Amino acid sequence: MEVRVRYAPSPTGLQHIGGVRTALYNYFFAKANGGKFILRVEDTDRERYSDESLQDLYDTLDWLGIEWDEGPVVGGPFGPYIQSERFELYRKYAEQLVKDGKAYYCYCSPERLEKVRQEQIASKSEYQGYDRHCANLTDEERAEYERQGIKPVIRLRVPTEGSTTFHDVLMGDITRRNRDVSPDPILLKSDGFPTYHLANVIDDHLMGVTHIMRAQEWIPSGPLHILLYKAFGWEPPVYCHLPMVMGKDGQKLSKRHGSTSVRDFRTKGYLPEAIINYVTLVGWSLDGSTEIFSKQELEKCFRMENIHKKPGIFDYKKLDWFNGYYIRACEDERLASLMTPYLQEAGFISKEPSEDEKALVMKLVGPCKERMKVVSDVVELSRFLFEDKPVEDVGVYVAKGSDEESTFKALERGSKILISGLEAGKEEQEIEEELVALSKELGIKVNGVFQPIRVGLTNSTVSLPLFDSIRLLGMDETKRRLGRAIGILEAIHG
RNA sequence: GUCUCCUUCGUCUAGUGGUUAGGACAUAGGGUUUUCAUCCCUACAACGCGGGUUCGAUCCCCGCAGGAGAUGCCA
């Protein structure tokens, strides 16, 4: 039997880490088993739906390189794959259930339901949920409600006796007494749209879904779904409930923990490889020691059995580590093009970069590569090139173990060695050795010579390596800034 | 309140009826280095608690505690 899985998000917000991981697991499971990965849009909540969310869904999957075999845009044999376009279908099935006596019309107002709920809470009633007020209306009562123009909902008749069990690949058998299953949940809302439970079961069945991998928060409604499959006389699929992704405090990951939308991470300069690799590892592992996985590898080695039961806490620092790793592994050309938008945003280079600017960005890649956690770090690393704010504070030029006098000499003589050396076409290593010799002569540490030069050139004690900085600045600018730095130290010395 | 699920270093995890309980991130220290970073080395650090079963339990069983989720005309 062919494996068919689906990712079925609701476009009511930006795609977040938890959702994307569900998508990834489904996608990898399909690939590893030569199956099909289906994308289905569950847009039955008309209140919260937004076009932006739908677009974000497509953009995010696109960016991650997750292609769906069937779904919106690409189509497929069981379409449409957007639930709002399947509107009529759900009503038909719901009404069939009513005809079969497995569901019924309910005319209760939201206000009444709320009142019932409040009373149950207030009385600490053991029984919580709908009181089945409309479960056995007579034809006359129904007709009266209809006359009043009340739009009914359709509720499932949940048995009050017995229990329902379903099997979960990870959890084993999960059993719930029927009296503990949500009493008579709504299947079709008064606006004619189905609820999640109805639409989900119908579509999974009609689309031939064989395995359902979804978040653990759905476990409690598992029995309800089984009841629905039974009511329709359908065979339920294999279930596998995924551990949730939590924040530092052990609560469901949310915005107060930091970024949660993939768009946020993308904007900050995270690479899709890093997101895929790390997110997959929260709740899944191959062998406990392999950490680096490419998407292609995961498409081969992903096993459902290796998914964990325990919810995982999302560790931003470990993500950073992965991202740094992937930045270092990134091709120069690609990294340059990833860096470009940040440099443009900062106003460092133009929207239509000239050939010179492009060449400069390429030169920036090497020195920045080892130093970025996220691509946006390039802005701070390269700021000295585009914004020249000389350091006026003499103390900054003085390295640890040196003093103002030695620093001045080191800068003055070091600059000469540097410039004449470069102009004579000497090897950098040779120049470096001469600078080291100078430090010895002055009786200061090596950095006592390099620091004032670096501060003079990059306006900061923390900078890219000296010779890289010079290459980026160019000879003329190097001379200018060195001359100016000498001036600053000289002036203060009188 | 009721129901369901979960429990190995701070975090992600490996693992076994007898192991020095392994790896990675983080943290701390050190080395390489012109700063930063990279890279390398070292250290720190865990089987939730209580009962069983057993010659022996982190591992098997039962309680407990703690955590999470669900309990919507949201998914």
Coordinates of C-alpha atoms (C1' of nucleotides) in Angstrom, one line a residue:
Chain A
M1 CA 0.0 0.0 0.0
E2 CA 1.3 3.4 -0.9
V3 CA 2.1 5.7 1.9
R4 CA 0.0 8.9 1.7
V5 CA 0.5 11.6 4.4
R6 CA -0.6 15.2 4.6
Y7 CA 0.2 18.5 6.2
A8 CA -3.0 20.3 6.9
P9 CA -2.4 23.7 8.4
S10 CA -5.0 26.4 9.0
P11 CA -4.1 29.7 7.5
T12 CA -4.8 31.8 10.5
G13 CA -1.3 33.0 11.2
L14 CA 2.3 32.8 10.1
Q15 CA 3.9 29.4 9.8
H16 CA 5.6 28.6 13.0
I17 CA 8.3 26.3 14.2
G18 CA 5.9 23.7 15.5
G19 CA 3.8 23.5 12.3
V20 CA 6.8 23.4 10.1
R21 CA 8.2 20.5 12.1
T22 CA 5.0 18.6 11.5
A23 CA 5.3 19.4 7.8
L24 CA 8.9 18.2 7.8
Y25 CA 8.1 14.9 9.6
N26 CA 5.3 14.2 7.2
Y27 CA 7.4 15.1 4.2
F28 CA 10.4 13.1 5.3
F29 CA 8.2 10.1 6.2
A30 CA 6.6 10.2 2.7
K31 CA 10.0 10.5 1.0
A32 CA 11.6 7.8 3.0
N33 CA 8.8 5.4 2.2
G34 CA 8.4 6.3 -1.5
G35 CA 5.0 7.8 -0.7
K36 CA 3.0 11.0 -1.4
F37 CA 3.1 14.2 0.6
I38 CA -0.2 16.1 0.4
L39 CA -0.8 19.7 1.3
R40 CA -4.3 20.6 2.4
V41 CA -5.5 24.0 3.5
E42 CA -8.0 23.9 6.3
D43 CA -9.5 27.3 6.0
T44 CA -12.8 26.5 7.7
D45 CA -12.4 29.2 10.4
R46 CA -13.7 32.2 8.5
E47 CA -13.1 34.5 11.4
R48 CA -9.4 34.0 11.7
Y49 CA -8.6 33.3 8.1
S50 CA -6.2 35.6 6.2
D51 CA -4.8 35.7 2.7
E52 CA -1.4 36.7 4.1
S53 CA -1.3 33.5 6.1
L54 CA -2.0 31.4 3.1
Q55 CA 0.7 33.2 1.1
D56 CA 3.1 32.8 4.0
L57 CA 2.4 29.0 4.0
Y58 CA 3.4 28.8 0.4
D59 CA 6.4 31.0 0.8
T60 CA 7.7 29.1 3.8
L61 CA 7.4 25.7 2.2
D62 CA 9.0 27.1 -0.9
W63 CA 11.9 28.5 1.0
L64 CA 12.4 25.3 2.9
G65 CA 12.3 23.4 -0.4
I66 CA 9.3 21.2 0.7
E67 CA 7.4 20.3 -2.4
W68 CA 4.0 18.8 -2.2
D69 CA 2.9 16.0 -4.5
E70 CA -0.7 17.0 -4.3
G71 CA -2.4 20.1 -3.1
P72 CA -3.2 23.7 -4.0
V73 CA -1.4 25.1 -7.0
V74 CA -0.2 21.7 -8.2
G75 CA -3.6 19.9 -8.0
G76 CA -4.0 16.2 -7.8
P77 CA -6.6 13.5 -8.2
F78 CA -8.5 14.2 -5.0
G79 CA -8.8 17.9 -5.2
P80 CA -9.7 20.5 -4.5
Y81 CA -7.3 20.7 -1.6
I82 CA -8.6 23.8 -0.1
Q83 CA -11.4 23.0 2.3
S84 CA -13.5 26.1 1.6
E85 CA -13.7 24.9 -2.0
R86 CA -15.1 21.6 -0.8
F87 CA -17.9 23.3 1.1
E88 CA -20.9 21.3 -0.3
L89 CA -19.2 18.0 0.4
Y90 CA -19.2 18.4 4.2
R91 CA -22.8 19.4 4.4
K92 CA -23.7 16.3 2.4
Y93 CA -21.9 14.0 4.7
A94 CA -23.1 15.7 7.8
E95 CA -26.7 15.4 6.7
Q96 CA -26.2 11.8 5.9
L97 CA -25.1 11.2 9.4
V98 CA -28.3 13.0 10.6
K99 CA -30.4 10.7 8.4
D100 CA -28.7 7.7 9.9
G101 CA -29.5 8.9 13.4
K102 CA -25.8 9.4 14.2
A103 CA -26.0 13.1 14.4
Y104 CA -28.7 15.7 15.0
Y105 CA -29.6 19.3 14.5
C106 CA -29.0 21.7 17.5
Y107 CA -30.6 25.1 17.8
C108 CA -28.9 26.2 21.0
S109 CA -27.7 29.8 20.9
P110 CA -24.1 30.6 21.8
E111 CA -25.4 32.5 24.7
R112 CA -27.2 29.5 26.1
L113 CA -24.1 27.3 25.6
E114 CA -22.0 29.8 27.5
K115 CA -24.5 29.9 30.3
V116 CA -24.4 26.1 30.6
R117 CA -20.7 26.2 30.7
Q118 CA -20.6 28.8 33.4
E119 CA -23.0 26.9 35.5
Q120 CA -20.9 23.8 35.2
I121 CA -17.8 25.5 36.2
A122 CA -19.5 27.3 39.1
S123 CA -21.0 24.1 40.5
K124 CA -17.8 22.2 39.9
S125 CA -19.8 19.7 38.0
E126 CA -18.1 16.5 37.1
Y127 CA -19.8 16.7 33.8
Q128 CA -18.5 19.3 31.4
G129 CA -19.7 20.2 28.0
Y130 CA -22.8 20.4 26.0
D131 CA -25.9 19.2 27.9
R132 CA -27.4 17.5 24.8
H133 CA -30.4 19.8 25.0
C134 CA -31.3 19.2 21.4
A135 CA -30.4 15.6 21.2
N136 CA -34.0 14.4 21.1
L137 CA -36.1 17.2 19.7
T138 CA -39.5 16.3 18.3
D139 CA -40.4 17.2 14.8
E140 CA -42.7 19.9 16.1
E141 CA -39.9 21.5 18.2
R142 CA -37.6 21.5 15.3
A143 CA -40.2 23.0 13.1
E144 CA -40.7 25.8 15.6
Y145 CA -37.1 26.6 15.8
E146 CA -36.9 26.6 12.0
R147 CA -39.9 29.0 11.9
Q148 CA -37.9 31.4 14.2
G149 CA -35.3 31.3 11.5
I150 CA -32.6 29.8 13.7
K151 CA -29.8 28.3 11.8
P152 CA -28.9 25.0 13.4
V153 CA -25.6 23.3 13.8
I154 CA -25.2 19.5 13.4
R155 CA -23.8 17.6 16.3
L156 CA -22.4 14.1 16.5
R157 CA -24.3 11.7 18.8
V158 CA -21.5 10.4 21.1
P159 CA -22.4 7.2 22.9
T160 CA -22.6 7.5 26.7
E161 CA -21.7 3.9 27.4
G162 CA -18.6 1.9 26.5
S163 CA -15.2 3.2 25.5
T164 CA -13.2 3.9 22.4
T165 CA -9.6 2.9 21.8
F166 CA -7.2 3.9 19.0
H167 CA -3.7 2.9 18.4
D168 CA -0.8 5.3 18.2
V169 CA 2.5 4.2 16.8
L170 CA 4.4 6.0 19.6
M171 CA 2.0 5.9 22.5
G172 CA 0.4 2.5 22.0
D173 CA -3.3 2.0 22.7
I174 CA -5.1 5.1 24.0
T175 CA -8.5 4.4 25.5
R176 CA -11.1 6.9 26.6
R177 CA -14.5 6.2 28.0
N178 CA -17.1 7.5 25.7
R179 CA -18.7 9.5 28.5
D180 CA -15.4 11.4 28.7
V181 CA -15.3 12.1 25.0
S182 CA -16.5 15.6 24.3
P183 CA -20.3 15.3 24.5
D184 CA -21.8 15.7 21.1
P185 CA -19.3 18.0 19.4
I186 CA -20.4 20.2 16.5
L187 CA -19.6 18.8 13.1
L188 CA -21.2 21.5 10.9
K189 CA -21.4 25.1 12.1
S190 CA -24.4 27.3 11.6
D191 CA -22.6 29.1 8.8
G192 CA -22.5 25.8 6.9
F193 CA -18.8 25.3 7.4
P194 CA -17.5 22.1 8.9
T195 CA -15.5 22.0 12.1
Y196 CA -12.0 20.6 12.1
H197 CA -13.2 17.2 13.2
L198 CA -15.6 16.7 10.4
A199 CA -13.6 18.1 7.6
N200 CA -10.5 16.4 8.7
V201 CA -12.0 12.9 8.9
I202 CA -13.8 13.3 5.6
D203 CA -10.8 14.6 3.7
D204 CA -8.4 12.2 5.1
H205 CA -10.7 9.4 4.1
L206 CA -11.5 10.8 0.6
M207 CA -7.8 11.6 -0.1
G208 CA -6.6 8.2 0.9
V209 CA -4.4 9.3 3.7
T210 CA -2.7 6.3 5.3
H211 CA -0.8 7.9 8.2
I212 CA -1.7 10.9 10.3
M213 CA 1.2 12.6 11.9
R214 CA 0.0 15.6 13.9
A215 CA 0.8 17.3 17.2
Q216 CA 0.1 15.6 20.5
E217 CA -2.5 18.2 21.4
W218 CA -4.8 16.2 19.2
I219 CA -4.6 13.0 21.3
P220 CA -7.6 13.8 23.4
S221 CA -9.8 14.1 20.3
G222 CA -8.4 10.8 18.8
P223 CA -11.3 8.7 20.1
L224 CA -13.8 11.3 18.8
H225 CA -12.3 10.9 15.3
I226 CA -12.5 7.1 15.6
L227 CA -16.2 7.5 16.5
L228 CA -16.6 9.5 13.4
Y229 CA -14.9 7.0 11.2
K230 CA -17.2 4.4 12.7
A231 CA -20.2 6.5 12.1
F232 CA -19.3 6.7 8.4
G233 CA -18.3 3.1 8.3
W234 CA -14.7 4.0 7.3
E235 CA -11.4 2.5 8.2
P236 CA -9.3 4.9 10.3
P237 CA -5.6 5.5 9.3
V238 CA -2.5 4.9 11.3
Y239 CA -1.9 7.6 14.0
C240 CA 1.3 9.0 15.2
H241 CA 1.1 11.9 17.6
L242 CA 4.1 14.2 17.6
P243 CA 5.6 15.6 20.8
M244 CA 5.0 19.3 21.1
V245 CA 7.7 22.0 20.8
M246 CA 7.9 24.1 24.0
G247 CA 9.6 27.3 25.1
K248 CA 12.3 27.6 27.7
D249 CA 9.7 27.5 30.5
G250 CA 8.1 24.3 29.4
Q251 CA 5.0 26.0 28.0
K252 CA 3.9 25.7 24.4
L253 CA 6.3 27.7 22.3
S254 CA 4.9 31.2 21.7
K255 CA 6.0 34.7 20.8
R256 CA 7.0 35.6 24.3
H257 CA 9.8 33.1 24.0
G258 CA 11.2 34.8 21.0
S259 CA 10.8 34.3 17.3
T260 CA 8.5 31.5 16.4
S261 CA 7.5 32.2 12.8
V262 CA 9.8 30.9 10.1
R263 CA 9.4 34.2 8.4
D264 CA 11.1 35.9 11.4
F265 CA 14.0 33.5 11.3
R266 CA 14.3 34.0 7.6
T267 CA 14.4 37.7 8.0
K268 CA 17.1 37.6 10.6
G269 CA 19.3 35.6 8.3
Y270 CA 18.8 31.9 9.2
L271 CA 19.5 29.4 6.5
P272 CA 16.8 26.9 5.5
E273 CA 19.3 24.1 6.0
A274 CA 19.8 25.2 9.7
I275 CA 16.1 25.4 10.3
I276 CA 15.4 22.0 8.8
N277 CA 18.3 20.3 10.5
Y278 CA 17.6 21.7 14.0
V279 CA 13.9 21.6 14.0
T280 CA 13.9 18.0 12.9
L281 CA 16.2 17.2 15.8
V282 CA 13.7 18.5 18.4
G283 CA 11.8 15.3 18.9
W284 CA 13.7 13.0 16.6
S285 CA 17.1 11.4 16.5
L286 CA 18.8 8.8 14.3
D287 CA 21.4 7.4 16.7
G288 CA 22.1 9.9 19.4
S289 CA 25.3 11.1 17.9
T290 CA 24.8 12.2 14.4
E291 CA 23.8 15.9 14.4
I292 CA 24.3 17.2 10.9
F293 CA 21.7 16.1 8.4
S294 CA 21.0 17.5 5.0
K295 CA 17.4 17.5 3.7
Q296 CA 18.4 14.8 1.2
E297 CA 19.7 12.6 4.0
L298 CA 16.6 13.0 6.1
E299 CA 14.5 12.1 3.1
K300 CA 16.3 8.7 3.2
C301 CA 16.9 8.0 6.9
F302 CA 13.8 9.4 8.6
R303 CA 11.9 6.7 10.6
M304 CA 8.7 7.2 12.4
E305 CA 9.9 4.9 15.2
N306 CA 12.7 7.3 16.1
I307 CA 10.3 10.1 17.0
H308 CA 10.2 10.8 20.7
K309 CA 7.4 10.9 23.1
K310 CA 8.6 13.7 25.3
P311 CA 7.9 17.3 24.3
G312 CA 11.1 19.2 23.4
I313 CA 12.2 22.6 24.4
F314 CA 13.3 24.8 21.5
D315 CA 16.9 26.0 22.1
Y316 CA 17.6 29.2 20.2
K317 CA 21.3 28.9 21.0
K318 CA 21.6 25.5 19.4
L319 CA 19.8 26.8 16.4
D320 CA 22.5 29.6 16.2
W321 CA 25.2 27.0 16.3
F322 CA 23.6 25.1 13.4
N323 CA 23.2 28.3 11.5
G324 CA 26.8 29.2 12.0
Y325 CA 27.8 25.8 10.8
Y326 CA 25.7 26.1 7.6
I327 CA 26.9 29.7 6.9
R328 CA 30.5 28.4 7.1
A329 CA 29.6 25.6 4.8
C330 CA 27.8 27.9 2.4
E331 CA 29.2 28.6 -1.1
D332 CA 30.7 32.0 -1.4
E333 CA 28.5 33.1 -4.3
R334 CA 25.4 32.1 -2.5
L335 CA 26.5 33.7 0.7
A336 CA 27.2 36.9 -1.2
S337 CA 23.7 37.0 -2.6
L338 CA 22.3 36.3 0.9
M339 CA 24.3 39.1 2.4
T340 CA 23.3 41.7 -0.3
P341 CA 19.8 42.5 0.9
Y342 CA 21.1 43.3 4.4
L343 CA 23.8 45.6 3.1
Q344 CA 21.1 47.3 0.9
E345 CA 18.8 47.6 3.9
A346 CA 21.5 49.3 5.9
G347 CA 22.1 51.7 3.0
F348 CA 25.6 50.4 2.5
I349 CA 25.2 49.5 -1.1
S350 CA 22.7 50.6 -3.7
K351 CA 19.4 48.8 -4.7
E352 CA 20.9 48.1 -8.1
P353 CA 24.5 47.2 -7.0
S354 CA 27.2 48.4 -9.4
E355 CA 29.9 46.0 -10.5
D356 CA 32.2 47.5 -7.9
E357 CA 29.7 47.0 -5.1
K358 CA 29.2 43.4 -6.2
A359 CA 32.9 42.8 -6.2
L360 CA 33.1 44.3 -2.7
V361 CA 30.4 42.0 -1.4
M362 CA 32.3 39.1 -2.7
K363 CA 35.4 40.2 -0.9
L364 CA 33.4 40.5 2.3
V365 CA 32.3 36.9 2.2
G366 CA 35.6 35.3 3.2
P367 CA 36.3 37.3 6.3
C368 CA 32.7 37.4 7.5
K369 CA 31.9 33.8 7.0
E370 CA 33.6 32.6 10.2
R371 CA 32.1 35.4 12.2
M372 CA 28.4 35.3 11.5
K373 CA 25.7 33.5 13.4
V374 CA 23.0 34.9 11.2
V375 CA 23.5 36.5 7.9
S376 CA 22.3 39.9 9.1
D377 CA 25.5 40.0 11.2
V378 CA 27.2 41.2 8.1
V379 CA 25.9 44.7 8.7
E380 CA 27.9 45.2 11.9
L381 CA 30.9 43.3 10.6
S382 CA 31.2 45.6 7.6
R383 CA 30.0 48.8 9.1
F384 CA 33.5 50.3 9.2
L385 CA 33.7 50.1 5.4
F386 CA 30.6 52.3 4.8
E387 CA 30.4 54.5 7.9
D388 CA 33.6 56.2 8.9
K389 CA 33.4 57.3 12.5
P390 CA 37.0 57.7 13.7
V391 CA 37.8 56.8 17.3
E392 CA 38.8 60.0 19.1
D393 CA 39.5 58.4 22.5
V394 CA 43.2 57.7 22.7
G395 CA 42.7 55.0 25.3
V396 CA 41.0 52.8 22.8
Y397 CA 44.2 52.7 20.7
V398 CA 46.2 51.5 23.6
A399 CA 46.4 47.7 23.9
K400 CA 46.6 45.8 27.1
G401 CA 50.2 45.8 28.3
S402 CA 51.1 48.9 26.2
D403 CA 51.0 52.6 27.0
E404 CA 50.3 55.8 25.1
E405 CA 53.9 56.5 24.2
S406 CA 54.5 53.1 22.8
T407 CA 51.2 53.1 21.1
F408 CA 52.0 56.3 19.2
K409 CA 55.3 54.9 18.1
A410 CA 53.8 51.6 17.1
L411 CA 51.2 53.3 15.0
E412 CA 53.5 55.7 13.4
R413 CA 56.3 53.3 12.5
G414 CA 53.9 50.4 12.0
S415 CA 52.0 52.4 9.4
K416 CA 55.2 53.1 7.5
I417 CA 56.1 49.4 7.5
L418 CA 52.7 48.5 6.4
I419 CA 52.3 51.0 3.6
S420 CA 55.8 50.7 2.2
G421 CA 55.6 47.0 2.4
L422 CA 52.3 46.8 0.6
E423 CA 53.4 49.2 -2.0
A424 CA 56.6 47.2 -2.6
G425 CA 54.4 44.2 -3.1
K426 CA 55.7 42.2 -0.2
E427 CA 53.9 39.1 1.1
E428 CA 51.6 39.8 4.0
Q429 CA 53.4 37.3 6.1
E430 CA 56.6 39.1 5.6
I431 CA 55.0 42.4 6.6
E432 CA 53.5 40.7 9.6
E433 CA 56.9 39.5 10.7
E434 CA 58.3 43.0 10.5
L435 CA 55.4 44.3 12.6
V436 CA 56.1 41.6 15.2
A437 CA 59.7 42.6 15.2
L438 CA 58.6 46.1 15.8
S439 CA 56.7 45.1 18.9
K440 CA 59.7 43.3 20.2
E441 CA 61.8 46.4 19.7
L442 CA 59.3 48.5 21.5
G443 CA 59.0 46.0 24.3
I444 CA 55.3 45.5 24.0
K445 CA 53.0 42.6 23.0
V446 CA 52.3 41.9 19.4
N447 CA 48.8 43.3 19.8
G448 CA 50.3 46.5 21.0
V449 CA 51.3 47.2 17.4
F450 CA 48.3 45.7 15.7
Q451 CA 45.6 47.3 17.9
P452 CA 46.2 50.9 17.1
I453 CA 46.5 50.1 13.4
R454 CA 43.3 48.2 13.5
V455 CA 41.5 50.8 15.5
G456 CA 42.7 53.4 13.1
L457 CA 41.4 51.5 10.1
T458 CA 38.2 50.0 11.4
N459 CA 37.3 52.4 14.1
S460 CA 36.9 49.5 16.6
T461 CA 39.0 47.2 18.8
V462 CA 36.9 44.3 17.5
S463 CA 37.3 44.0 13.8
L464 CA 38.0 41.7 10.8
P465 CA 41.6 40.7 10.5
L466 CA 44.0 43.5 9.6
F467 CA 44.9 42.5 6.1
D468 CA 41.4 41.6 5.2
S469 CA 40.3 45.1 6.4
I470 CA 43.0 46.7 4.2
R471 CA 41.9 44.7 1.1
L472 CA 38.4 45.8 1.7
L473 CA 39.2 49.5 2.3
G474 CA 41.7 49.8 -0.6
M475 CA 45.1 51.4 -0.5
D476 CA 44.0 55.0 -0.7
E477 CA 41.5 54.8 2.1
T478 CA 44.0 52.8 4.2
K479 CA 46.6 55.6 3.9
R480 CA 44.0 58.2 4.7
R481 CA 42.7 56.5 7.8
L482 CA 46.2 55.7 9.1
G483 CA 47.3 59.2 8.6
R484 CA 44.3 60.5 10.4
A485 CA 44.9 58.1 13.3
I486 CA 48.4 59.2 13.7
G487 CA 47.1 62.8 13.8
I488 CA 44.7 61.9 16.6
L489 CA 47.4 60.4 18.7
E490 CA 49.9 63.1 17.8
A491 CA 47.5 66.0 18.7
I492 CA 46.9 64.7 22.1
H493 CA 50.6 64.1 22.7
G494 CA 51.2 67.7 21.7
Chain B
rG1 C1' -12.9 19.9 38.3
rU2 C1' -12.6 15.7 34.7
rC3 C1' -9.9 13.1 31.0
rU4 C1' -5.3 11.9 28.3
rC5 C1' -0.1 11.9 27.7
rC6 C1' 4.9 12.6 29.3
rU7 C1' 9.5 12.1 33.0
rU8 C1' 18.3 10.4 31.5
rC9 C1' 23.2 16.4 32.5
rG10 C1' 20.6 23.6 32.3
rU11 C1' 18.8 22.0 26.9
rC12 C1' 18.4 18.3 22.7
rU13 C1' 19.4 13.2 23.2
rA14 C1' 22.1 7.8 23.2
rG15 C1' 21.9 3.5 26.0
rU16 C1' 21.8 -1.1 29.1
rG17 C1' 18.8 -6.2 34.1
rG18 C1' 25.6 -5.8 36.0
rU19 C1' 28.6 0.5 31.6
rU20 C1' 33.8 5.0 34.3
rA21 C1' 25.6 6.1 32.0
rG22 C1' 28.0 8.1 25.7
rG23 C1' 27.4 12.5 22.2
rA24 C1' 26.0 17.6 21.0
rC25 C1' 24.6 22.8 22.4
rA26 C1' 25.2 26.0 26.5
rU27 C1' 28.6 27.3 30.6
rA28 C1' 33.8 27.5 32.7
rG29 C1' 39.0 27.0 31.8
rG30 C1' 43.2 26.3 28.4
rG31 C1' 45.7 26.2 23.5
rU32 C1' 46.3 28.3 18.3
rU33 C1' 45.7 33.6 16.8
rU34 C1' 46.9 40.9 15.6
rU35 C1' 41.2 41.8 18.2
rC36 C1' 36.7 39.1 17.4
rA37 C1' 35.4 34.6 15.4
rU38 C1' 36.7 29.8 13.7
rC39 C1' 39.4 25.5 15.1
rC40 C1' 41.5 22.1 19.0
rC41 C1' 41.8 20.4 24.2
rU42 C1' 39.9 20.0 29.2
rA43 C1' 36.3 20.5 33.0
rC44 C1' 31.4 20.8 34.9
rA45 C1' 26.8 18.3 34.8
rA46 C1' 21.6 13.5 34.5
rC47 C1' 18.8 8.3 35.2
rG48 C1' 12.1 12.7 39.6
rC49 C1' 10.5 10.2 44.5
rG50 C1' 8.7 5.7 47.1
rG51 C1' 7.6 0.7 47.0
rG52 C1' 8.2 -4.0 44.9
rU53 C1' 10.3 -8.2 41.3
rU54 C1' 15.6 -9.7 41.2
rC55 C1' 21.8 -12.0 43.4
rG56 C1' 21.6 -7.1 41.2
rA57 C1' 17.7 -2.2 38.9
rU58 C1' 18.4 4.0 35.3
rC59 C1' 16.3 -0.2 32.5
rC60 C1' 10.5 -4.6 34.5
rC61 C1' 5.8 -3.8 37.7
rC62 C1' 2.8 -0.6 41.1
rG63 C1' 2.0 3.9 43.5
rC64 C1' 3.2 9.1 44.1
rA65 C1' 4.9 13.7 42.7
rG66 C1' 5.9 17.1 38.9
rG67 C1' 5.0 18.8 33.9
rA68 C1' 2.1 19.3 29.5
rG69 C1' -2.3 19.0 26.6
rA70 C1' -7.6 18.7 26.0
rU71 C1' -12.2 19.9 27.8
rG72 C1' -15.0 26.0 21.9
rC73 C1' -20.1 27.2 16.2
rC74 C1' -10.4 27.5 17.0
rA75 C1' -7.6 24.3 14.6

